[in-house]
PDB file of C-alpha atoms and ligand atoms in Angstrom:
ATOM      1  CA  MET A 193      49.095 -15.096  -6.004  1.00 42.00           C
ATOM      2  CA  SER A 194      48.300 -12.293  -3.570  1.00 43.00           C
ATOM      3  CA  ASN A 195      48.078  -9.708  -6.396  1.00 47.00           C
ATOM      4  CA  GLN A 196      45.218 -11.584  -8.066  1.00 51.00           C
ATOM      5  CA  VAL A 197      41.955  -9.833  -7.274  1.00 48.00           C
ATOM      6  CA  PRO A 198      38.901 -12.043  -7.706  1.00 46.00           C
ATOM      7  CA  GLY A 199      36.678 -10.940 -10.593  1.00 44.00           C
ATOM      8  CA  TRP A 200      33.625 -10.346  -8.468  1.00 42.00           C
ATOM      9  CA  ARG A 201      35.591  -7.940  -6.304  1.00 45.00           C
ATOM     10  CA  ARG A 202      36.962  -6.012  -9.277  1.00 43.00           C
ATOM     11  CA  TRP A 203      33.438  -5.422 -10.570  1.00 44.00           C
ATOM     12  CA  GLY A 204      32.113  -4.330  -7.191  1.00 44.00           C
ATOM     13  CA  VAL A 205      29.886  -7.381  -6.894  1.00 41.00           C
ATOM     14  CA  SER A 206      29.595  -8.776  -3.399  1.00 43.00           C
ATOM     15  CA  ALA A 207      30.148 -12.454  -2.701  1.00 43.00           C
ATOM     16  CA  VAL A 208      26.621 -12.617  -1.326  1.00 43.00           C
ATOM     17  CA  GLN A 209      25.172 -11.450  -4.663  1.00 41.00           C
ATOM     18  CA  LEU A 210      27.164 -14.132  -6.456  1.00 42.00           C
ATOM     19  CA  LEU A 211      25.983 -16.809  -4.089  1.00 42.00           C
ATOM     20  CA  LEU A 212      22.386 -15.554  -4.267  1.00 47.00           C
ATOM     21  CA  PRO A 213      21.806 -14.271  -7.815  1.00 45.00           C
ATOM     22  CA  GLN A 214      18.733 -12.067  -8.292  1.00 75.00           C
ATOM     23  CA  GLN A 215      15.745 -14.232  -8.992  1.00 84.00           C
ATOM     24  CA  CYS A 216      12.184 -13.316  -9.836  1.00 88.00           C
ATOM     25  CA  PHE A 217      10.165 -13.191  -6.624  1.00 86.00           C
ATOM     26  CA  ALA A 218       7.259 -15.016  -8.266  1.00 88.00           C
ATOM     27  CA  CYS A 219       8.797 -17.673 -10.541  1.00 90.00           C
ATOM     28  CA  ALA A 220      12.502 -17.779  -9.561  1.00 88.00           C
ATOM     29  CA  ALA A 221      13.650 -17.096 -13.141  1.00 91.00           C
ATOM     30  CA  ALA A 222      16.596 -14.741 -13.638  1.00 89.00           C
ATOM     31  CA  SER A 223      15.258 -11.208 -13.221  1.00 88.00           C
ATOM     32  CA  GLY A 224      18.273  -9.017 -14.001  1.00 84.00           C
ATOM     33  CA  GLY A 225      18.268  -7.477 -10.549  1.00 80.00           C
ATOM     34  CA  ASN A 226      14.533  -6.704 -10.568  1.00 83.00           C
ATOM     35  CA  VAL A 227      11.977  -7.971  -8.048  1.00 86.00           C
ATOM     36  CA  LEU A 228      10.024  -9.622 -10.867  1.00 90.00           C
ATOM     37  CA  CYS A 229      11.083 -10.955 -14.259  1.00 91.00           C
ATOM     38  CA  ALA A 230       9.604  -9.221 -17.306  1.00 93.00           C
ATOM     39  CA  ALA A 231       6.995 -11.970 -17.808  1.00 95.00           C
ATOM     40  CA  CYS A 232       5.728 -11.864 -14.210  1.00 94.00           C
ATOM     41  CA  PHE A 233       5.721  -8.050 -14.230  1.00 94.00           C
ATOM     42  CA  GLY A 234       3.629  -8.130 -17.404  1.00 95.00           C
ATOM     43  CA  ASP A 235       1.217 -10.601 -15.785  1.00 96.00           C
ATOM     44  CA  LEU A 236       0.639  -8.640 -12.558  1.00 96.00           C
ATOM     45  CA  PRO A 237      -3.066  -9.099 -11.754  1.00 96.00           C
ATOM     46  CA  GLY A 238      -5.359  -6.118 -12.258  1.00 96.00           C
ATOM     47  CA  ARG A 239      -2.775  -3.730 -13.675  1.00 95.00           C
ATOM     48  CA  GLY A 240      -4.573  -1.165 -15.838  1.00 94.00           C
ATOM     49  CA  ALA A 241      -7.971  -2.779 -15.092  1.00 95.00           C
ATOM     50  CA  ALA A 242     -11.146  -0.678 -15.247  1.00 96.00           C
ATOM     51  CA  ARG A 243     -12.411  -0.063 -11.704  1.00 97.00           C
ATOM     52  CA  CYS A 244     -15.200   1.602  -9.782  1.00 97.00           C
ATOM     53  CA  PRO A 245     -13.954   5.199  -9.276  1.00 97.00           C
ATOM     54  CA  VAL A 246     -15.222   5.212  -5.678  1.00 97.00           C
ATOM     55  CA  CYS A 247     -14.031   1.859  -4.252  1.00 97.00           C
ATOM     56  CA  ALA A 248     -11.682   0.567  -7.008  1.00 97.00           C
ATOM     57  CA  ILE A 249     -13.404  -2.804  -7.314  1.00 96.00           C
ATOM     58  CA  GLY A 250     -12.900  -4.291 -10.786  1.00 95.00           C
ATOM     59  CA  GLN A 251     -15.714  -2.961 -12.969  1.00 94.00           C
ATOM     60  CA  PRO A 252     -15.393  -3.584 -16.738  1.00 93.00           C
ATOM     61  CA  SER A 253     -17.523  -0.493 -17.537  1.00 95.00           C
ATOM     62  CA  GLY A 254     -15.381   1.713 -15.274  1.00 95.00           C
ATOM     63  CA  GLU A 255     -18.603   3.063 -13.756  1.00 96.00           C
ATOM     64  CA  THR A 256     -19.589   3.327 -10.084  1.00 97.00           C
ATOM     65  CA  CYS A 257     -20.349  -0.180  -8.790  1.00 96.00           C
ATOM     66  CA  GLY A 258     -23.697  -1.310  -7.387  1.00 95.00           C
ATOM     67  CA  ALA A 259     -22.459  -1.407  -3.794  1.00 94.00           C
ATOM     68  CA  CYS A 260     -21.256   2.217  -3.965  1.00 96.00           C
ATOM     69  CA  LEU A 261     -24.505   3.314  -5.668  1.00 96.00           C
ATOM     70  CA  ARG A 262     -26.533   1.687  -2.867  1.00 96.00           C
ATOM     71  CA  ALA A 263     -24.449   3.162  -0.035  1.00 94.00           C
ATOM     72  CA  LEU A 264     -21.804   5.739  -0.907  1.00 94.00           C
ATOM     73  CA  PRO A 265     -18.706   5.224   1.306  1.00 95.00           C
ATOM     74  CA  CYS A 266     -17.278   8.108   3.392  1.00 96.00           C
ATOM     75  CA  PHE A 267     -14.304   8.427   1.021  1.00 98.00           C
ATOM     76  CA  ASP A 268     -14.730  10.137  -2.334  1.00 98.00           C
ATOM     77  CA  ALA A 269     -12.491   8.070  -4.594  1.00 98.00           C
ATOM     78  CA  THR A 270     -10.071   5.148  -4.648  1.00 98.00           C
ATOM     79  CA  GLN A 271      -7.374   4.083  -7.079  1.00 97.00           C
ATOM     80  CA  ALA A 272      -5.690   0.681  -6.874  1.00 98.00           C
ATOM     81  CA  ALA A 273      -2.629  -0.309  -8.869  1.00 98.00           C
ATOM     82  CA  LEU A 274      -3.266  -4.074  -8.743  1.00 97.00           C
ATOM     83  CA  ASP A 275      -5.586  -6.839  -7.596  1.00 97.00           C
ATOM     84  CA  TYR A 276      -4.735  -8.604  -4.369  1.00 96.00           C
ATOM     85  CA  ALA A 277      -3.867 -12.008  -5.838  1.00 95.00           C
ATOM     86  CA  PHE A 278      -0.683 -13.989  -6.471  1.00 93.00           C
ATOM     87  CA  PRO A 279       2.070 -12.790  -6.576  1.00 93.00           C
ATOM     88  CA  VAL A 280       0.894  -9.424  -5.193  1.00 94.00           C
ATOM     89  CA  ASP A 281      -0.196 -11.026  -1.910  1.00 93.00           C
ATOM     90  CA  ARG A 282       3.302 -12.460  -1.415  1.00 89.00           C
ATOM     91  CA  LEU A 283       4.899  -9.130  -2.336  1.00 90.00           C
ATOM     92  CA  VAL A 284       2.727  -7.304   0.220  1.00 90.00           C
ATOM     93  CA  GLN A 285       3.860  -9.801   2.858  1.00 87.00           C
ATOM     94  CA  ALA A 286       7.441  -9.135   1.759  1.00 84.00           C
ATOM     95  CA  LEU A 287       6.811  -5.410   2.212  1.00 80.00           C
ATOM     96  CA  LYS A 288       5.674  -6.017   5.794  1.00 79.00           C
ATOM     97  CA  TYR A 289       8.111  -8.652   6.922  1.00 74.00           C
ATOM     98  CA  GLY A 290      11.279  -8.356   4.866  1.00 64.00           C
ATOM     99  CA  HIS A 291      12.618  -7.290   1.455  1.00 60.00           C
ATOM    100  CA  ARG A 292      10.758  -4.106   2.171  1.00 69.00           C
ATOM    101  CA  LEU A 293      12.876  -1.785   0.077  1.00 76.00           C
ATOM    102  CA  ALA A 294      12.622  -3.847  -3.109  1.00 81.00           C
ATOM    103  CA  ALA A 295       8.860  -4.385  -2.715  1.00 86.00           C
ATOM    104  CA  SER A 296       8.133  -0.750  -1.856  1.00 88.00           C
ATOM    105  CA  ARG A 297      10.119   0.464  -4.883  1.00 90.00           C
ATOM    106  CA  LEU A 298       8.065  -1.733  -7.200  1.00 92.00           C
ATOM    107  CA  PHE A 299       4.773  -0.634  -5.610  1.00 94.00           C
ATOM    108  CA  VAL A 300       5.694   3.058  -5.694  1.00 95.00           C
ATOM    109  CA  GLU A 301       6.485   2.837  -9.426  1.00 95.00           C
ATOM    110  CA  LEU A 302       3.113   1.176 -10.087  1.00 96.00           C
ATOM    111  CA  MET A 303       1.250   3.754  -7.974  1.00 97.00           C
ATOM    112  CA  VAL A 304       3.050   6.688  -9.602  1.00 96.00           C
ATOM    113  CA  ALA A 305       1.794   5.381 -12.961  1.00 95.00           C
ATOM    114  CA  LEU A 306      -1.783   6.136 -11.800  1.00 95.00           C
ATOM    115  CA  PRO A 307      -3.135   9.678 -12.360  1.00 92.00           C
ATOM    116  CA  VAL A 308      -1.651  12.263  -9.971  1.00 94.00           C
ATOM    117  CA  PRO A 309      -4.125  12.922  -7.145  1.00 94.00           C
ATOM    118  CA  ASP A 310      -5.809  16.313  -6.959  1.00 92.00           C
ATOM    119  CA  ALA A 311      -4.914  16.841  -3.314  1.00 97.00           C
ATOM    120  CA  ASP A 312      -3.159  18.955  -0.685  1.00 98.00           C
ATOM    121  CA  LEU A 313      -1.834  16.363   1.743  1.00 98.00           C
ATOM    122  CA  VAL A 314      -0.697  12.709   1.817  1.00 98.00           C
ATOM    123  CA  LEU A 315      -1.488  10.574   4.851  1.00 97.00           C
ATOM    124  CA  PRO A 316      -0.334   6.979   5.381  1.00 96.00           C
ATOM    125  CA  MET A 317      -2.853   4.662   7.031  1.00 94.00           C
ATOM    126  CA  PRO A 318      -1.565   4.637  10.609  1.00 91.00           C
ATOM    127  CA  LEU A 319      -0.616   1.410  12.320  1.00 83.00           C
ATOM    128  CA  HIS A 320      -1.569   0.818  15.935  1.00 71.00           C
ATOM    129  CA  PRO A 321       1.420   1.625  18.210  1.00 66.00           C
ATOM    130  CA  SER A 322       1.600  -1.963  19.491  1.00 68.00           C
ATOM    131  CA  ARG A 323       1.991  -3.343  15.982  1.00 69.00           C
ATOM    132  CA  LEU A 324       4.341  -0.528  14.999  1.00 66.00           C
ATOM    133  CA  GLY A 325       6.480  -1.521  17.973  1.00 65.00           C
ATOM    134  CA  ALA A 326       6.525  -5.182  17.009  1.00 68.00           C
ATOM    135  CA  ARG A 327       7.308  -4.572  13.349  1.00 69.00           C
ATOM    136  CA  GLY A 328       9.391  -1.424  13.757  1.00 72.00           C
ATOM    137  CA  PHE A 329       7.907   0.431  10.799  1.00 80.00           C
ATOM    138  CA  ASN A 330       4.617   1.253   9.119  1.00 87.00           C
ATOM    139  CA  GLN A 331       4.479  -0.228   5.615  1.00 88.00           C
ATOM    140  CA  ALA A 332       1.944   2.427   4.515  1.00 93.00           C
ATOM    141  CA  ALA A 333       4.392   5.171   5.504  1.00 93.00           C
ATOM    142  CA  GLU A 334       7.123   3.403   3.507  1.00 91.00           C
ATOM    143  CA  LEU A 335       4.897   3.960   0.450  1.00 95.00           C
ATOM    144  CA  ALA A 336       3.461   7.382   1.373  1.00 96.00           C
ATOM    145  CA  ARG A 337       6.826   9.080   1.804  1.00 96.00           C
ATOM    146  CA  PRO A 338       8.248   8.417  -1.687  1.00 96.00           C
ATOM    147  CA  LEU A 339       4.799   8.862  -3.288  1.00 97.00           C
ATOM    148  CA  ALA A 340       4.363  12.302  -1.709  1.00 98.00           C
ATOM    149  CA  ARG A 341       7.794  13.263  -2.991  1.00 97.00           C
ATOM    150  CA  ARG A 342       6.931  12.121  -6.504  1.00 97.00           C
ATOM    151  CA  TRP A 343       3.561  13.907  -6.414  1.00 97.00           C
ATOM    152  CA  GLY A 344       5.119  17.075  -4.988  1.00 97.00           C
ATOM    153  CA  LEU A 345       2.789  17.001  -1.980  1.00 98.00           C
ATOM    154  CA  PRO A 346       3.451  17.278   1.760  1.00 98.00           C
ATOM    155  CA  VAL A 347       3.113  14.102   3.811  1.00 97.00           C
ATOM    156  CA  MET A 348       1.823  13.981   7.390  1.00 96.00           C
ATOM    157  CA  LEU A 349       3.327  10.961   9.128  1.00 92.00           C
ATOM    158  CA  ASP A 350       2.047  11.495  12.661  1.00 87.00           C
ATOM    159  CA  GLY A 351      -1.180  13.454  12.356  1.00 88.00           C
ATOM    160  CA  ILE A 352      -3.467  10.506  13.087  1.00 90.00           C
ATOM    161  CA  VAL A 353      -3.477   8.366  16.196  1.00 86.00           C
ATOM    162  CA  ARG A 354      -4.882   4.872  16.091  1.00 85.00           C
ATOM    163  CA  ASP A 355      -6.408   4.645  19.538  1.00 75.00           C
ATOM    164  CA  VAL A 356      -8.272   1.394  19.765  1.00 64.00           C
ATOM    165  CA  ASP A 357      -6.232  -1.767  19.401  1.00 63.00           C
ATOM    166  CA  THR A 358      -8.661  -3.275  16.957  1.00 63.00           C
ATOM    167  CA  ARG A 359      -8.421  -6.958  16.212  1.00 66.00           C
ATOM    168  CA  PRO A 360      -6.763  -7.609  12.854  1.00 69.00           C
ATOM    169  CA  GLN A 361      -9.522  -7.200  10.253  1.00 68.00           C
ATOM    170  CA  VAL A 362      -8.392 -10.376   8.559  1.00 67.00           C
ATOM    171  CA  SER A 363      -9.538 -12.429  11.570  1.00 70.00           C
ATOM    172  CA  LEU A 364     -13.105 -11.146  11.338  1.00 70.00           C
ATOM    173  CA  PRO A 365     -16.152 -11.944   9.210  1.00 74.00           C
ATOM    174  CA  TRP A 366     -16.809  -9.258   6.590  1.00 68.00           C
ATOM    175  CA  LYS A 367     -19.877  -7.892   8.380  1.00 70.00           C
ATOM    176  CA  GLU A 368     -18.066  -7.305  11.680  1.00 73.00           C
ATOM    177  CA  ARG A 369     -15.240  -5.305  10.154  1.00 70.00           C
ATOM    178  CA  ALA A 370     -16.945  -1.885  10.159  1.00 71.00           C
ATOM    179  CA  ALA A 371     -17.934  -2.224  13.842  1.00 73.00           C
ATOM    180  CA  ASN A 372     -14.415  -3.386  14.759  1.00 75.00           C
ATOM    181  CA  VAL A 373     -12.817  -0.132  13.542  1.00 79.00           C
ATOM    182  CA  ARG A 374     -15.522   2.334  14.665  1.00 81.00           C
ATOM    183  CA  GLY A 375     -13.828   5.157  16.579  1.00 83.00           C
ATOM    184  CA  ALA A 376     -10.350   3.731  15.951  1.00 86.00           C
ATOM    185  CA  PHE A 377      -8.776   7.016  14.791  1.00 93.00           C
ATOM    186  CA  ARG A 378      -8.110  10.399  16.348  1.00 91.00           C
ATOM    187  CA  VAL A 379      -6.809  13.307  14.271  1.00 93.00           C
ATOM    188  CA  THR A 380      -4.084  15.362  15.941  1.00 92.00           C
ATOM    189  CA  GLY A 381      -2.746  17.134  12.812  1.00 93.00           C
ATOM    190  CA  ARG A 382      -4.505  19.875  10.859  1.00 94.00           C
ATOM    191  CA  VAL A 383      -6.597  18.671   7.923  1.00 96.00           C
ATOM    192  CA  GLU A 384      -9.349  21.304   7.938  1.00 97.00           C
ATOM    193  CA  GLY A 385     -10.247  22.389   4.422  1.00 98.00           C
ATOM    194  CA  LEU A 386      -7.635  20.061   2.895  1.00 98.00           C
ATOM    195  CA  ARG A 387      -8.035  17.444   0.179  1.00 98.00           C
ATOM    196  CA  VAL A 388      -6.399  14.379   1.658  1.00 98.00           C
ATOM    197  CA  VAL A 389      -4.911  11.315  -0.075  1.00 98.00           C
ATOM    198  CA  VAL A 390      -4.719   8.265   2.168  1.00 98.00           C
ATOM    199  CA  VAL A 391      -2.086   5.673   1.185  1.00 97.00           C
ATOM    200  CA  ASP A 392      -2.408   2.034   2.240  1.00 96.00           C
ATOM    201  CA  ASP A 393      -1.132  -1.330   1.048  1.00 94.00           C
ATOM    202  CA  VAL A 394      -4.286  -3.422   0.673  1.00 94.00           C
ATOM    203  CA  MET A 395      -7.989  -2.553   0.546  1.00 95.00           C
ATOM    204  CA  THR A 396     -10.273  -5.450   1.391  1.00 91.00           C
ATOM    205  CA  THR A 397     -13.792  -4.397   2.448  1.00 89.00           C
ATOM    206  CA  GLY A 398     -12.699  -0.777   2.726  1.00 92.00           C
ATOM    207  CA  ALA A 399     -14.083  -0.592   6.299  1.00 92.00           C
ATOM    208  CA  THR A 400     -10.862   0.759   7.808  1.00 92.00           C
ATOM    209  CA  LEU A 401     -10.376   3.312   5.014  1.00 96.00           C
ATOM    210  CA  ALA A 402     -14.040   4.353   5.334  1.00 96.00           C
ATOM    211  CA  GLU A 403     -13.672   4.879   9.081  1.00 95.00           C
ATOM    212  CA  LEU A 404     -10.529   6.966   8.576  1.00 96.00           C
ATOM    213  CA  ALA A 405     -12.310   9.051   5.908  1.00 97.00           C
ATOM    214  CA  ARG A 406     -15.298   9.535   8.245  1.00 96.00           C
ATOM    215  CA  THR A 407     -12.937  10.710  10.997  1.00 96.00           C
ATOM    216  CA  LEU A 408     -11.010  13.062   8.676  1.00 97.00           C
ATOM    217  CA  LYS A 409     -14.211  14.638   7.346  1.00 97.00           C
ATOM    218  CA  GLY A 410     -15.488  14.944  10.905  1.00 96.00           C
ATOM    219  CA  VAL A 411     -12.653  17.388  11.579  1.00 96.00           C
ATOM    220  CA  GLY A 412     -13.154  19.283   8.338  1.00 97.00           C
ATOM    221  CA  ALA A 413     -11.173  17.516   5.577  1.00 98.00           C
ATOM    222  CA  ALA A 414     -12.590  18.770   2.267  1.00 98.00           C
ATOM    223  CA  SER A 415     -12.256  15.404   0.530  1.00 98.00           C
ATOM    224  CA  VAL A 416     -10.612  12.017   1.027  1.00 98.00           C
ATOM    225  CA  GLU A 417      -9.168   9.897  -1.765  1.00 98.00           C
ATOM    226  CA  ASN A 418      -7.494   6.495  -1.254  1.00 98.00           C
ATOM    227  CA  ARG A 419      -4.467   5.168  -3.100  1.00 98.00           C
ATOM    228  CA  VAL A 420      -3.762   1.509  -2.470  1.00 97.00           C
ATOM    229  CA  VAL A 421      -1.328  -1.006  -3.904  1.00 97.00           C
ATOM    230  CA  ALA A 422      -3.927  -3.737  -4.250  1.00 97.00           C
ATOM    231  CA  ARG A 423      -7.681  -4.272  -4.059  1.00 97.00           C
ATOM    232  CA  THR A 424      -9.258  -7.569  -3.076  1.00 93.00           C
ATOM    233  CA  PRO A 425     -11.119  -8.492  -6.274  1.00 85.00           C
ATOM    234  CA  THR A 426     -14.376  -9.817  -4.754  1.00 74.00           C
ATOM    235  CA  PRO A 427     -15.335  -8.548  -1.304  1.00 50.00           C
ATOM    236  CA  GLY A 428     -17.658 -11.273  -0.080  1.00 43.00           C
TER     237      GLY A 428
HETATM  238 ZN1   ZN B 680       8.935 -14.356 -12.926  1.00 69.66          ZN
HETATM  239 ZN1   ZN B 681     -17.578   0.872  -5.808  1.00 69.66          ZN
END
């Protein structure tokens, strides 16, 4: 009996994979080794939606939204792959707290499908050192690195310091979010004259991205464009 090799071993399949077959993250159907089954992938919220070119809020006309017309943000443009709704919210949590490779691969593919940015440098939204220490990695950098490679652009992983330990934006009312992040960033890398693409996972009010853009332009960045996985559909 000792010469009988179990089938799963002959095919290079681990026992763990057999015990835990790949299921769709959203509906638990068989997904053929993908994060999502074909149906859930096809139903991803906001994929291919027309958006405001400045802040990426859903805008059926594809024109600049009223909020951006009233007060132009410090960044020049934003592209979002998806809306921040189920199952994208769960996938973003998975990116931060586990399954990060599978989730980041899916997000990178969706972000690469957007037009290539007209830029010189890719910057991940920095995480405050205390949170980086607790989590061990910056989820924005997990996206920025492969995206920069695919776009053929350099990535600067440590050119921005997040100085102020701001309270998590999610704990604050919408109106307090801009004040909470004022002065949060310090640029230590060289961005002068460069067109910068900032990569982040989720854009909610855009206050943090606006503050980073303000800081980057303050030290001479020529332009700042945001690329995010998901945009909150209705900011307040
Ligand atoms: Zn599914
Ligand atoms: Zn807008």
